[in-house]
Short mmCIF file of C-alpha atoms in Angstrom, two decimals:
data_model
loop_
_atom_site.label_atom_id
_atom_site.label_comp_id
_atom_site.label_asym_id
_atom_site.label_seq_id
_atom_site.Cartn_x
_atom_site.Cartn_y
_atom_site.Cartn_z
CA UNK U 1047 -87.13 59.19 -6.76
CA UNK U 1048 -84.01 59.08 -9.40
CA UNK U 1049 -81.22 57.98 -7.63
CA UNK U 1050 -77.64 59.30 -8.87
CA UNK U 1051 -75.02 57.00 -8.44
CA UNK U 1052 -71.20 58.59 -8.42
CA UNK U 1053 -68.05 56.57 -9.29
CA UNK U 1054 -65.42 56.62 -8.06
CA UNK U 1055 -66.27 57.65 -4.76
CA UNK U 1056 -62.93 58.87 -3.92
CA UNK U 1057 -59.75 59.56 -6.32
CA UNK U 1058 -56.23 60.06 -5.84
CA UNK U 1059 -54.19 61.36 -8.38
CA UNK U 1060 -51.31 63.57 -9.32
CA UNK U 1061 -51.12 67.42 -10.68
CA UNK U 1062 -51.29 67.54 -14.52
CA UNK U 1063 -53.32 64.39 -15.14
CA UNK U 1064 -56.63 64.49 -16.72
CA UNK U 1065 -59.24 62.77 -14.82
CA UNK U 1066 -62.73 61.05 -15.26
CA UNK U 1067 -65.80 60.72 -12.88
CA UNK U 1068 -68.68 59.58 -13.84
CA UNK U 1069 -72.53 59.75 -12.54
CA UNK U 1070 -75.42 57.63 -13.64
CA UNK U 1071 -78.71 58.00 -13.20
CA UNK U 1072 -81.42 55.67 -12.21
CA UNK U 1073 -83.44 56.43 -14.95
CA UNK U 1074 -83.40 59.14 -18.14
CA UNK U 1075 -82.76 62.30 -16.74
CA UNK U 1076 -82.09 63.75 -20.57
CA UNK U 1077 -79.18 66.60 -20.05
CA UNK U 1078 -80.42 67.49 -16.95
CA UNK U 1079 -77.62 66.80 -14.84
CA UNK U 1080 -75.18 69.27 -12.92
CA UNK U 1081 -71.92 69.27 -11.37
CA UNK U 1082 -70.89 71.23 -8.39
CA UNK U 1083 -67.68 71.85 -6.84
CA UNK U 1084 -66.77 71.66 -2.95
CA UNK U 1085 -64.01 72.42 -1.05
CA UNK U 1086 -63.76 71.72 2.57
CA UNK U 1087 -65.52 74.91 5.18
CA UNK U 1088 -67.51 76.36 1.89
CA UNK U 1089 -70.47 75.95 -0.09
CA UNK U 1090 -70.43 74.23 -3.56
CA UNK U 1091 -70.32 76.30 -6.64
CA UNK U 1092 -71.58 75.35 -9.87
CA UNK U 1093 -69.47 73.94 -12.85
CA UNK U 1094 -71.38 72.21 -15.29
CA UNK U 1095 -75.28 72.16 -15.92
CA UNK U 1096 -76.89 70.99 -18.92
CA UNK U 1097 -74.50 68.26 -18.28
CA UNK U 1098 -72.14 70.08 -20.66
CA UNK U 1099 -72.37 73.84 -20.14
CA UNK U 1100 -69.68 75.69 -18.59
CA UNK U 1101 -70.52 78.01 -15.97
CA UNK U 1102 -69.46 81.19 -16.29
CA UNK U 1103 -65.84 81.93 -14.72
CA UNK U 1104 -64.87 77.81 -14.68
CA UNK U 1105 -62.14 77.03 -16.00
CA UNK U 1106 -61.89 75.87 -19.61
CA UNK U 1107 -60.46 72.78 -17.89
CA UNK U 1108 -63.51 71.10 -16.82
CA UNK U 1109 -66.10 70.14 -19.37
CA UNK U 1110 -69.23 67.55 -18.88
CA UNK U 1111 -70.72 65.26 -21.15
CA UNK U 1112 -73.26 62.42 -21.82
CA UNK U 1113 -76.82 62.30 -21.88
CA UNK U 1114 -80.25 59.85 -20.75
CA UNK U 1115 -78.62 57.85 -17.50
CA UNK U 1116 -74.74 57.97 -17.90
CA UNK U 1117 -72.96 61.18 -17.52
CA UNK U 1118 -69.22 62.47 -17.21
CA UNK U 1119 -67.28 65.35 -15.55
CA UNK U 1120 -63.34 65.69 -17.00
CA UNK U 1121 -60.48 67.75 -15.63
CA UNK U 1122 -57.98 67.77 -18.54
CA UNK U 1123 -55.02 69.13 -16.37
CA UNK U 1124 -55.27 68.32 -12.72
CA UNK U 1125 -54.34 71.79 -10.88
CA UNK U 1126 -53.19 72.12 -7.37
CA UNK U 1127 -57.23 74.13 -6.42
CA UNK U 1128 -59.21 71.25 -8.17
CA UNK U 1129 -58.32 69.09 -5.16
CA UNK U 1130 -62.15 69.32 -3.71
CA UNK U 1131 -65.32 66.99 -3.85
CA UNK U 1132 -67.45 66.93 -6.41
CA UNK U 1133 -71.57 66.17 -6.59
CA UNK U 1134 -73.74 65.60 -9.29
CA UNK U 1135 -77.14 66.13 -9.35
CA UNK U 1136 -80.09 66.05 -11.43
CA UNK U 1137 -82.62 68.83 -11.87
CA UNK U 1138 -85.34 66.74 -14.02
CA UNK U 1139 -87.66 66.11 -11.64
CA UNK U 1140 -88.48 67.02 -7.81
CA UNK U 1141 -86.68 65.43 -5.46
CA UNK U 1142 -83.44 66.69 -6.93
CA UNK U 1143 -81.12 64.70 -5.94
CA UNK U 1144 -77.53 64.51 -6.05
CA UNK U 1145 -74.75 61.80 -6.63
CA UNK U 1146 -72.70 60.72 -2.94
CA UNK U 1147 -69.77 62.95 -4.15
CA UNK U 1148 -66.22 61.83 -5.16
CA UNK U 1149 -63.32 63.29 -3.14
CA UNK U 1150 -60.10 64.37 -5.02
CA UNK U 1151 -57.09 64.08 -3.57
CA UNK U 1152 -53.08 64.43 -4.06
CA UNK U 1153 -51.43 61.84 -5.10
CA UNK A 436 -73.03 90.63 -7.60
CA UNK A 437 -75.09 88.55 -5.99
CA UNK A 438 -75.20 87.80 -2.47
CA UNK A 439 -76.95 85.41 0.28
CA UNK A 440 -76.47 85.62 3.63
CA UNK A 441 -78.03 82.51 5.87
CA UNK A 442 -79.05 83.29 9.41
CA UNK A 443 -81.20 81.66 12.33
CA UNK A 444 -79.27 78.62 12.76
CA UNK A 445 -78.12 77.42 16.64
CA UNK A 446 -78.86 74.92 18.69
CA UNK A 447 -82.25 73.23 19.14
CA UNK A 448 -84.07 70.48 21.58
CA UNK A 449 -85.24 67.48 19.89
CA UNK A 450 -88.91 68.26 19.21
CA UNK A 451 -88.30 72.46 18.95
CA UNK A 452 -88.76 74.82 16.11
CA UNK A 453 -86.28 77.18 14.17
CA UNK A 454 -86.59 79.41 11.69
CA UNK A 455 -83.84 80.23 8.86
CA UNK A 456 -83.66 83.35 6.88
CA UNK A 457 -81.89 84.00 3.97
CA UNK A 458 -81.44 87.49 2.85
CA UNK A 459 -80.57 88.15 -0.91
CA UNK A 460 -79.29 91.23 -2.38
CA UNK A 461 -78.03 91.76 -6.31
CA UNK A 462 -80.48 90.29 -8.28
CA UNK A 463 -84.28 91.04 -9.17
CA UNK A 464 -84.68 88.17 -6.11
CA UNK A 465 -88.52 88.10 -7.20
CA UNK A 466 -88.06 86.55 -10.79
CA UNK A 467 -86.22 83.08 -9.43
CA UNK A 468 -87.15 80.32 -7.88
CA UNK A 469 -84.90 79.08 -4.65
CA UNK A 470 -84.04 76.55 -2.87
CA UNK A 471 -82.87 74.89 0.29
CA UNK A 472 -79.54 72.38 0.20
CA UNK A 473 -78.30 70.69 3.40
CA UNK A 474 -74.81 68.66 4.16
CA UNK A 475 -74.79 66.82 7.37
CA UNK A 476 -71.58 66.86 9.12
CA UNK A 477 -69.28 64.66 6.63
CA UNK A 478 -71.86 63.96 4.67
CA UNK A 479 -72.84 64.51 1.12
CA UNK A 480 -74.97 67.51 0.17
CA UNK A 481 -79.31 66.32 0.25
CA UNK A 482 -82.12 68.75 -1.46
CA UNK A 483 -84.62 70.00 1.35
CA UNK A 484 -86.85 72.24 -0.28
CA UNK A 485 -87.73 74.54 -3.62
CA UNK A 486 -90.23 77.56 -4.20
CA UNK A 487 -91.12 79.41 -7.05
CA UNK A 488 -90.16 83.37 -7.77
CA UNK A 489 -94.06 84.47 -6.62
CA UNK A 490 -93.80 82.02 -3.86
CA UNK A 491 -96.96 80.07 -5.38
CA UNK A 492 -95.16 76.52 -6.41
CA UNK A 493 -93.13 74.82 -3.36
CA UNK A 494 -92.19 71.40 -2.96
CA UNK A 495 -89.84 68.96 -0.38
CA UNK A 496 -87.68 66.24 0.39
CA UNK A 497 -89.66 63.25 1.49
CA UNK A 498 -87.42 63.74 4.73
CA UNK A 499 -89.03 66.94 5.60
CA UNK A 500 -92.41 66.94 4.08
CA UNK A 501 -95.02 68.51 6.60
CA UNK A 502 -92.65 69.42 9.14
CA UNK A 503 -90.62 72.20 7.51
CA UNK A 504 -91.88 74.85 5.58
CA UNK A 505 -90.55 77.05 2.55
CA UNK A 506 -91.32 80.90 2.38
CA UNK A 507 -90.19 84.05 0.40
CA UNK A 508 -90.97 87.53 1.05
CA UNK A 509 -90.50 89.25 -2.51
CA UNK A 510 -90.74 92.51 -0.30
CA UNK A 511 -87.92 92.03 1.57
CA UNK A 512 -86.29 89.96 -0.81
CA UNK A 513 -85.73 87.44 1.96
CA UNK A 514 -86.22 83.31 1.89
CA UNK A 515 -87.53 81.47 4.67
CA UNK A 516 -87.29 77.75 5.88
CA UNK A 517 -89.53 77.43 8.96
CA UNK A 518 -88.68 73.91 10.28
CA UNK A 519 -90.49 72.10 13.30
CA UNK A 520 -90.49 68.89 14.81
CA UNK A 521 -87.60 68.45 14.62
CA UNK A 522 -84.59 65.69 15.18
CA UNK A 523 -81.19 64.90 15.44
CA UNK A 524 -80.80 63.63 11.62
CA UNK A 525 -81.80 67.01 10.69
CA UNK A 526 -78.25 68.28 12.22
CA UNK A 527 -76.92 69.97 9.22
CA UNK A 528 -75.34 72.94 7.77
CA UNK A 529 -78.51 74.44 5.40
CA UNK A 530 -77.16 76.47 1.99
CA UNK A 531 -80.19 78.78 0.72
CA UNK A 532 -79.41 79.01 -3.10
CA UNK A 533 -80.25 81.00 -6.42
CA UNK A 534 -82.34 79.12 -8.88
CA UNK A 535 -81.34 78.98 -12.90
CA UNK A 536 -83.77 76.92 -13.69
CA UNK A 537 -84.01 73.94 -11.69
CA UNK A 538 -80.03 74.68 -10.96
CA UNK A 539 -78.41 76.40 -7.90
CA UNK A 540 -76.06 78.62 -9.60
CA UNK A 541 -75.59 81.17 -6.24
CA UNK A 542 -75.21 79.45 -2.87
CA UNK A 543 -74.78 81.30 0.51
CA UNK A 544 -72.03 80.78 2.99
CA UNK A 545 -74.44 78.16 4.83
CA UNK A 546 -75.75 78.33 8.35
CA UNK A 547 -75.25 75.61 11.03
CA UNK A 548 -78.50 73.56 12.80
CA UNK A 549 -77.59 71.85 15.75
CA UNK A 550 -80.36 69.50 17.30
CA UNK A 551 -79.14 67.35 20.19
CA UNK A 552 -80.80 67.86 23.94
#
């Protein structure tokens, strides 16, 4: 199985800062890598996929990058609703596993 | 707009059965493939289970191979996860979801599993 490794695995930091986390995989996974938004009491929702694709209705805030094994999700300008954990999670092969999450938090 | 709506959740004995429904509405439900996502309390979110829009192609989590069981009804537009044997590490909220691909773009509200005696 392709194990997805998240760092860091939690984050605090202040509104208006642009942030970094990254995800690597345990082997190529090619741009087939995901990121997926949670807050706490709902169900994720989809930001990235095709590790740079923006999902329709995400903000222009968020963009994804990198390809093969090491992967990045960016937040340009912290806002006060991006406080939330987010998973990555590759969709190359069955099992399709995701990253441990990072939680976001105020600073 | 599309919709899922989880049900069939509760709690179970170690060792019982369950079966979870997930009823979509606002898309042609038979053309996509979906899939089965669960989050243990505090935990991260773990892939159970995937099928294919005719139903034909399925395929598990190591952690649930051979006891659960994926299932779609194109007629009802409804997706199934028939799980038996089952234990307390399968305690879990389960998130049916909309396949793009190989990616959940449309997740229901998620539906809690309780097994404990």
């Amino acid at each position: 199985d392709i194990q997805m490794t998240q760092s860091p695995s939690s984050l605090s930091a202040s509104v208006g800062v642009r942030v970094t986390i990254t995800c690597r995989a345990s082997q190529s996974i090619s741009n087939y890598l995901n990121w997926y938004q949670q807050k706490p009491g709902k169900a994720p929702r989809l930001l990235i996929y095709a590790a740079s694709s923006l999902q329709s209705g995400v903000p222009l805030r968020f963009s994804g990058s990198g390809s093969g094994t090491e992967f990045t999700l960016t937040i340009s300008s912290l806002q006060p609703e991006d406080f939330a954990t987010y998973y990555c999670q590759q969709s190359y092969t069955s099992p399709y596993t995701f990253g441990q999450g990072t939680k976001l938090e105020i600073k | 707009e599309v919709q899922l709506v989880e049900s069939g959740g509760g709690l179970v004995q170690p060792g019982g059965s369950l079966r979870l429904s997930c009823a979509a509405s606002g898309f042609a439900f038979s053309i996509y493939g979906m899939t089965w996502v669960r989050q243990a309390p505090g935990k991260g979110l773990e892939w159970v289970s995937v099928i294919s829009g005719s139903g034909g192609s399925t395929d598990y989590a190591d952690s649930v191979k051979g006891r659960f069981t994926i299932s779609r009804d194109n007629s009802k537009n409804t997706l199934y996860l028939q799980m038996s044997s089952l234990r307390a590490e399968d305690t879990a909220i389960y998130y049916c979801a909309k396949l793009g691909g190989a990616v959940a773009g449309s997740w229901g509200q998620g539906i809690l599993v309780t097994v404990s005696s």
